[in-house]
Coordinates of C-alpha atoms and ligand atoms in Angstrom, one line a residue:
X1 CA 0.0 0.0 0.0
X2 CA 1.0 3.5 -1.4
X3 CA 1.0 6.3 1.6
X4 CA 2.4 9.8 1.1
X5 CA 4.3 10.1 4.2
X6 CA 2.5 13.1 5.7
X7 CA -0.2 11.3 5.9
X8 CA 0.5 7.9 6.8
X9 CA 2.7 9.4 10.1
X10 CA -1.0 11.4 10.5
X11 CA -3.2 8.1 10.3
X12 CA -1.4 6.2 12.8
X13 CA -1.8 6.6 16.2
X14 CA 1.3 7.7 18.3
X15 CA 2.1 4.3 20.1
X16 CA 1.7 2.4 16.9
X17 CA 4.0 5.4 14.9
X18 CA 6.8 4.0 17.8
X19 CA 6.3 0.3 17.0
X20 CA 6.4 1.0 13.3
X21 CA 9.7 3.3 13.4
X22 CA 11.2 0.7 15.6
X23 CA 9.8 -2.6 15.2
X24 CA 13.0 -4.4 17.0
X25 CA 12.1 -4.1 20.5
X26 CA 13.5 -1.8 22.7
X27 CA 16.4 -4.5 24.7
X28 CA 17.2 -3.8 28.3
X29 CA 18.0 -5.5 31.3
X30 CA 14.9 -7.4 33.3
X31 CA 13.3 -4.6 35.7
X32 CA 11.9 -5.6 38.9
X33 CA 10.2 -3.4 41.3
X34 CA 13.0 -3.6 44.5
X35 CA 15.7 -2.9 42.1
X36 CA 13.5 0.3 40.1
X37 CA 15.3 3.5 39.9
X38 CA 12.2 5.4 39.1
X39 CA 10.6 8.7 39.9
X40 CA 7.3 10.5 40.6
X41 CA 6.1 13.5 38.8
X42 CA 4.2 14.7 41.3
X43 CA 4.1 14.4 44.9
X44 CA 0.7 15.1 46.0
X45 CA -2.7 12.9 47.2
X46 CA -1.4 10.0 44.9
X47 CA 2.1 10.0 45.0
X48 CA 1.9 9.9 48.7
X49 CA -0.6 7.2 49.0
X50 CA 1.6 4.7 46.9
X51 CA 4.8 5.0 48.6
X52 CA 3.7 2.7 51.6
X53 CA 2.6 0.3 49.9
X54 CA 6.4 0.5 47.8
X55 CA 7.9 0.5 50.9
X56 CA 6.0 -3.0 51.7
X57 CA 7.6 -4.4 48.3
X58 CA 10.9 -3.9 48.9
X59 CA 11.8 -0.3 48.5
X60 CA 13.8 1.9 50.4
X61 CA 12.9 5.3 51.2
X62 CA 16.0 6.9 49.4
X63 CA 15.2 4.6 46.5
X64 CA 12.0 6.8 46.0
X65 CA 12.3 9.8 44.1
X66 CA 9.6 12.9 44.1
X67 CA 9.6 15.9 41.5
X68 CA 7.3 18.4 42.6
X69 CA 8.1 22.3 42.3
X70 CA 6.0 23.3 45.2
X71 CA 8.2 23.8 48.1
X72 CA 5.7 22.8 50.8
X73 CA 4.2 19.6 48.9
X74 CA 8.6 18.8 49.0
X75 CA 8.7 19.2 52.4
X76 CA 5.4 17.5 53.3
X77 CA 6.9 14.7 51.3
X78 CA 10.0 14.2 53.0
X79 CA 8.5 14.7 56.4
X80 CA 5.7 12.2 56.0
X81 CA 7.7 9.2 53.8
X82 CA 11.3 9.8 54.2
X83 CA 11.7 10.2 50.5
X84 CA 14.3 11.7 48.0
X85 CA 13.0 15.0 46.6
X86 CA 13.2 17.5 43.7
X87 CA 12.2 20.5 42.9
X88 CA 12.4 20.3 38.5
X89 CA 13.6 17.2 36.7
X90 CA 16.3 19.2 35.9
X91 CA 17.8 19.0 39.7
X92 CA 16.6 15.2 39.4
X93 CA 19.2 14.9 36.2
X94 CA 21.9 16.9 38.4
X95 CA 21.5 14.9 41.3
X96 CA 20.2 11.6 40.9
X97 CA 21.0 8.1 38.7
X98 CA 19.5 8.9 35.3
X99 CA 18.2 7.9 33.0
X100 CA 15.4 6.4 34.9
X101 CA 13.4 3.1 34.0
X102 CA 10.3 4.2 35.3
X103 CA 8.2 7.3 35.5
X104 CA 4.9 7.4 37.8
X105 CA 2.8 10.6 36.0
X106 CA 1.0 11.7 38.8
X107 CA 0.4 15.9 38.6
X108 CA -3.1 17.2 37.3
X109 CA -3.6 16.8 33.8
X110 CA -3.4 20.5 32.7
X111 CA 0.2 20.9 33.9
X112 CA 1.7 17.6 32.2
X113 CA 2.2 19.2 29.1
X114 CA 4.3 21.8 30.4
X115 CA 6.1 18.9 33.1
X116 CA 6.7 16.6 30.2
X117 CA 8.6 19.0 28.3
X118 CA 10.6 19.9 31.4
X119 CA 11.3 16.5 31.8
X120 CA 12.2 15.8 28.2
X121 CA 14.3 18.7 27.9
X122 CA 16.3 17.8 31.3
X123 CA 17.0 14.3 29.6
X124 CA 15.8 12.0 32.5
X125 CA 14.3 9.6 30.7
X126 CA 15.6 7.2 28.4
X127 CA 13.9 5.8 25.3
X128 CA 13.3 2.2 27.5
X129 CA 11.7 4.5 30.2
X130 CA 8.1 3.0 31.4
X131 CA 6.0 6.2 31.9
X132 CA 3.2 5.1 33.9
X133 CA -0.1 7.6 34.6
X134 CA -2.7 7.9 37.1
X135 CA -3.8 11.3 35.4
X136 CA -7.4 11.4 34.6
X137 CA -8.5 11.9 31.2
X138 CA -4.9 11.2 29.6
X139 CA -5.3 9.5 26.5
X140 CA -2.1 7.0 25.9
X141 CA -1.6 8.6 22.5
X142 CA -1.5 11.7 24.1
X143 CA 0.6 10.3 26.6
X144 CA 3.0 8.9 23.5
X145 CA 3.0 12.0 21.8
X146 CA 4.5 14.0 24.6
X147 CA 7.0 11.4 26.1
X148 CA 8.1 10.5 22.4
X149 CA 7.7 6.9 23.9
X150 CA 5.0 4.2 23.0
X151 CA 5.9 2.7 26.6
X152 CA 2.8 4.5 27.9
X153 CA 0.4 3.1 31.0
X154 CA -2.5 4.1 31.7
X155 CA -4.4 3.7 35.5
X156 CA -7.8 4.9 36.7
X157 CA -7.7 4.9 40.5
X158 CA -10.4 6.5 43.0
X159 CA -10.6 8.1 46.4
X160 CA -9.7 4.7 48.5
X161 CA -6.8 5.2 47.6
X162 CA -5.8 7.3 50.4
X163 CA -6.2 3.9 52.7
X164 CA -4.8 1.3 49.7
X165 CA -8.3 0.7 49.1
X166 CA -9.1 1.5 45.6
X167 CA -9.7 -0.1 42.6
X168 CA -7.6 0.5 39.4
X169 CA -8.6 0.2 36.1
X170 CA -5.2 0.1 33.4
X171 CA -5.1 0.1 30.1
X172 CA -1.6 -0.3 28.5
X173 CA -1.4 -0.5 24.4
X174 CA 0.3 -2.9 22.7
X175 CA 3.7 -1.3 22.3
X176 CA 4.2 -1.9 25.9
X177 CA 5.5 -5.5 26.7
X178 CA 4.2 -8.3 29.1
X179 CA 7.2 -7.6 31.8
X180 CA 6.3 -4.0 31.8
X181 CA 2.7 -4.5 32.3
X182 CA 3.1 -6.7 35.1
X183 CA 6.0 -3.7 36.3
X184 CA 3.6 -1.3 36.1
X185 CA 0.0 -3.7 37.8
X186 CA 2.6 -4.4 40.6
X187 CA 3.3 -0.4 41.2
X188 CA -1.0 0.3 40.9
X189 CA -1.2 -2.5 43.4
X190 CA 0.2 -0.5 46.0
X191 CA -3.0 1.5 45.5
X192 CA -5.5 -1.8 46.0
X193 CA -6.3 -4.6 43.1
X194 CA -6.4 -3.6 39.6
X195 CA -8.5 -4.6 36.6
X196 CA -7.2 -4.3 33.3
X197 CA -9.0 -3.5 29.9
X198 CA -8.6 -4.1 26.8
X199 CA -9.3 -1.3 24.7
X200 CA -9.1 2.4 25.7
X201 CA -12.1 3.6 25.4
X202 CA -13.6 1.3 28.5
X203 CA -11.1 3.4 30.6
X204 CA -14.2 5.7 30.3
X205 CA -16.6 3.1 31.4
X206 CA -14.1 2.6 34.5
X207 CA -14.1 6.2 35.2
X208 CA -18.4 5.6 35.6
X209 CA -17.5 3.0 37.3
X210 CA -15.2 3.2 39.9
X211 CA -13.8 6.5 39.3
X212 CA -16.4 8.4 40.3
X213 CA -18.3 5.7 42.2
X214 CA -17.1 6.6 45.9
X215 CA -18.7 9.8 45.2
X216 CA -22.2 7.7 44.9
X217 CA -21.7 5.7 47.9
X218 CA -21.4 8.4 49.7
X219 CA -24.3 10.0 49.0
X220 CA -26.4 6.9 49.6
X221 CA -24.6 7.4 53.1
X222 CA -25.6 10.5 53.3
X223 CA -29.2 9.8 52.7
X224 CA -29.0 7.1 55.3
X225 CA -28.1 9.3 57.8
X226 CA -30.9 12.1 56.7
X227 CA -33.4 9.3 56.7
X228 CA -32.3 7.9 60.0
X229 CA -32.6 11.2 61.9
X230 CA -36.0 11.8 60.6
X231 CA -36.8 8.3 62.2
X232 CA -35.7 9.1 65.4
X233 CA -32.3 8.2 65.6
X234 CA -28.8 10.2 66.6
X235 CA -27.5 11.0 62.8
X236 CA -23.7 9.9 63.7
X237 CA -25.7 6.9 65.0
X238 CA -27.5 6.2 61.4
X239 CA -24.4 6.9 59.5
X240 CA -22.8 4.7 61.7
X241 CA -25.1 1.9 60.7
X242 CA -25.2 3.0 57.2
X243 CA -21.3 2.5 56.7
X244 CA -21.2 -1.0 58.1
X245 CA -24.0 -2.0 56.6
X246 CA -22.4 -0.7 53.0
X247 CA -19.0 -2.1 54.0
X248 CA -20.7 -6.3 55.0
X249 CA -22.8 -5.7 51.8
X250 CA -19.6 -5.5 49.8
X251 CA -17.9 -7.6 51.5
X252 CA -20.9 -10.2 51.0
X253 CA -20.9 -10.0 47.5
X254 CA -17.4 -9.9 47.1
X255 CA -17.5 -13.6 48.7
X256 CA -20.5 -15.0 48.1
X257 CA -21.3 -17.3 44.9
X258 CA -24.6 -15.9 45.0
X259 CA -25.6 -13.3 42.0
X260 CA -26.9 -9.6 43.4
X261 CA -30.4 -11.0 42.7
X262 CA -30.0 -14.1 44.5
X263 CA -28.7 -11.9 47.3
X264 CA -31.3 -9.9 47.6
X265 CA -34.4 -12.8 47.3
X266 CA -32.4 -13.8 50.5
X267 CA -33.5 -9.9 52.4
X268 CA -36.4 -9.5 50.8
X269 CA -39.2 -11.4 52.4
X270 CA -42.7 -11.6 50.5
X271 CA -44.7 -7.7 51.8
X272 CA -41.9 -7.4 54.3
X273 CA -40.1 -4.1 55.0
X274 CA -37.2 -4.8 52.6
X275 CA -39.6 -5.4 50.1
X276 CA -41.5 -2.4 50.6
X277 CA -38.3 -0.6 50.5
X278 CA -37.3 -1.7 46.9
X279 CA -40.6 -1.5 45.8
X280 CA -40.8 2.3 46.5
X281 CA -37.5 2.9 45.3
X282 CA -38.4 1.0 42.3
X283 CA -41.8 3.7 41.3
X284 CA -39.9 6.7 42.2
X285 CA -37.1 6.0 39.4
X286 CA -34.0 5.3 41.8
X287 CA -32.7 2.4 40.1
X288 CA -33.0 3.9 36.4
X289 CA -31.8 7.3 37.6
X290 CA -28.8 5.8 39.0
X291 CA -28.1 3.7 36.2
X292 CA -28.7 7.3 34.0
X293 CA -26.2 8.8 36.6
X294 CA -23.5 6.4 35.4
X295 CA -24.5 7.3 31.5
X296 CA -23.6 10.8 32.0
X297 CA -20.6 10.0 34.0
X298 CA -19.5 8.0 30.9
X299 CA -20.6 10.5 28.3
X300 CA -19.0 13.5 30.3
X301 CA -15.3 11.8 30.6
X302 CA -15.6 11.0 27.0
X303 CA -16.5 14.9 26.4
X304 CA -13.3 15.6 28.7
X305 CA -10.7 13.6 26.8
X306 CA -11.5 15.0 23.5
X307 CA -13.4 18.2 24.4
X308 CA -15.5 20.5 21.9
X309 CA -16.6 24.0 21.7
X310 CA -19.6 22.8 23.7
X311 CA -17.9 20.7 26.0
X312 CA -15.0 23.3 27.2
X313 CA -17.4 26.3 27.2
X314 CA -20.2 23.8 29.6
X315 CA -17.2 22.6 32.2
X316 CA -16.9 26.0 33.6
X317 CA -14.1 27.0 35.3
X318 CA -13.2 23.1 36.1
X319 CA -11.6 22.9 32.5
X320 CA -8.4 25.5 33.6
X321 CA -7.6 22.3 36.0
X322 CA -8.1 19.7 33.6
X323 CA -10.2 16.6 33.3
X324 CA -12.2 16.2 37.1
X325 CA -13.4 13.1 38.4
Ligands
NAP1 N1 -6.7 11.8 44.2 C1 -7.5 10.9 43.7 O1 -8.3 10.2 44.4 C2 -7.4 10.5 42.2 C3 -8.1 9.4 41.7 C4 -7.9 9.1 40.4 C5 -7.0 9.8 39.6 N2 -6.3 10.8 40.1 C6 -5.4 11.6 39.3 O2 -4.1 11.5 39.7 C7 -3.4 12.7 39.4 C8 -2.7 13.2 40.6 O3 -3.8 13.4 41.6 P1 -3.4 13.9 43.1 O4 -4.7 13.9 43.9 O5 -2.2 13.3 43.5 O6 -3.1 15.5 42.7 P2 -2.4 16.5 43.6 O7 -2.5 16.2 45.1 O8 -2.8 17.9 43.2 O9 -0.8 16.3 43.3 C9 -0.2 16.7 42.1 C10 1.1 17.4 42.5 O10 1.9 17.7 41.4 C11 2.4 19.0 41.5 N3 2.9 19.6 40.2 C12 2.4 20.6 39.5 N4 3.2 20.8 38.4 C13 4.2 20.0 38.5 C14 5.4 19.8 37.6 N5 5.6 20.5 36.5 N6 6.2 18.8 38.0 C15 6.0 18.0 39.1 N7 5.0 18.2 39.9 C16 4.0 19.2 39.6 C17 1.2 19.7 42.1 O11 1.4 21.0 42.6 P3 0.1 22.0 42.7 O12 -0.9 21.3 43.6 O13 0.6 23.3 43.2 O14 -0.4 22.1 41.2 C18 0.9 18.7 43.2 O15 1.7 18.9 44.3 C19 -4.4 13.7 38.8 O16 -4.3 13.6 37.4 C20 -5.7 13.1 39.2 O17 -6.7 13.3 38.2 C21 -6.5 11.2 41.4

């Protein structure tokens, strides 16, 4: 097939453009986590909740390196973990073993661009550098295009993470090879399981999912609570209740070999109060409108990551911060 060569490097997608300019693959030695000399871009919420859970596999504290310009997040850094810190990549280059094999992306989206060019112009990475993300809403081709790489992860986390309790989804294209996917599911785990997915655009779904999902437990929580002081009870009493009674239900079906349905045939007694429960939920639209919820988490992070006219000019001022949960 005949391609004028403008085009053809305009039809294929950034990752691929990196497997098709360099089709040999890219030979180094084995990585394994204890022995990683990586860094994160970033040391805020994220960064800080994965370093405990790198210290459990193996790492030292000095082994960890954090990039972050703000002087206080440094400090907060060091102070709490005990970590190596930087304040540009280009003190990182200066100071510490580079290249590195591994790069953990975790600042808001709207200031990777300008961090990745930093990065790239100090030289700290090498062209066998994993560059893994937990940035919302970062495409991996977009993620290729700036790190010139097509060794590009991609992981969803949520909120739990903050007590290695969330659930990741990761998407990695096929440029990046078997060892480094299992490299970069052994880093997310840190964070709580992982799920992987096999094509990008489910990363959106995941975002519905579990990206945003803490956010809906919560406010079933909170309506617990309202409902439980109207009937009588102390609210910190209710929501106390309400929590445990969210966290055996998971737990339940997490371990049970019962589907949700079978579950909840066991709870819901013929014109008992469970039953009258679901049954009102059920005429007043709950179930649908939560389900519709979900929809329009999906369709808004697929707005985010390739946003219009519309979209930018409907986000508000959220869109100067890049992609939200
Ligand atoms: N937290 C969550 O529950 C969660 C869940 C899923 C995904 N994520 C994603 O994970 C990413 C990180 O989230 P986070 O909660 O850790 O954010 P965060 O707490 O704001 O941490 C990001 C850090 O990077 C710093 N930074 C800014 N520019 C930089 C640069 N050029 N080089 C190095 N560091 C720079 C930020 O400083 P400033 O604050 O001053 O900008 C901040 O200290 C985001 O993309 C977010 O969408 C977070």
């Amino acid at each position: 097939m005949m391609l004028h060569r403008d085009r053809w490097f305009l039809q294929v997608a950034p990752h691929r453009l990196f497997q098709v300019l360099n089709p040999s693959k890219v030979h180094r030695m084995p990585r394994s986590l204890p022995s990683l000399n990586f860094a994160f871009m970033g040391g805020g919420n994220m960064a800080s909740a994965m370093i405990p859970g790198l210290k459990d596999r193996g790492l030292s504290a000095d082994q960890i390196m954090i990039v972050d310009p703000f002087a206080e997040a440094r400090s907060r850094m060091q102070e709490k973990h005990g970590v190596r810190v930087f304040e540009s990549t280009r003190a990182l280059r200066a100071h510490a073993q580079t290249p590195l094999d591994a790069a953990i992306w975790a600042v808001k989206p709207n200031t990777f661009p300008l961090a990745a060019v930093q990065a790239n112009e100090a030289g700290v990475f090498h062209r066998s550098t994993l560059h893994m993300s937990v940035m919302a809403g970062t495409s991996t081709d977009s993620l290729s295009r700036q790190m010139g790489s097509g060794l590009v992860v991609r992981a969803m986390p949520n909120q739990a993470a903050a007590i290695g309790q969330a659930i990741t989804g990761m998407y990695a294209p096929s440029t990046v090879s078997a060892e480094d996917r299992a490299l970069a599911e052994e880093v997310m785990k840190t964070l709580g399981p992982v799920e992987w997915v096999e094509h990008e655009a489910q990363m959106h779904a995941v975002t519905a999912i579990s990206g945003s999902g803490p956010a809906y437990m919560f406010q079933m929580l909170k309506a617990m609570r309202e409902q439980g002081e109207r009937l009588g009870l102390d609210p910190d009493q209710a929501l106390r209740l309400a929590v445990q009674t969210m966290a055996g239900s998971a737990e339940l079906a997490r371990n049970s070999a019962l589907s949700m349905d079978e579950l909840i045939a066991q709870v819901r007694s013929p014109n008992g109060t469970t039953h009258a429960a679901l049954e009102t939920m059920d005429a007043r639209g709950v179930f649908e409108g939560f389900k519709a919820g979900i929809q329009a988490a999906h369709h808004r992070s697929s707005e985010l990551a390739s946003p219009s006219p519309t979209a930018v000019a409907g986000s508000g001022p959220k869109m100067s911060h890049g992609p939200a949960l």
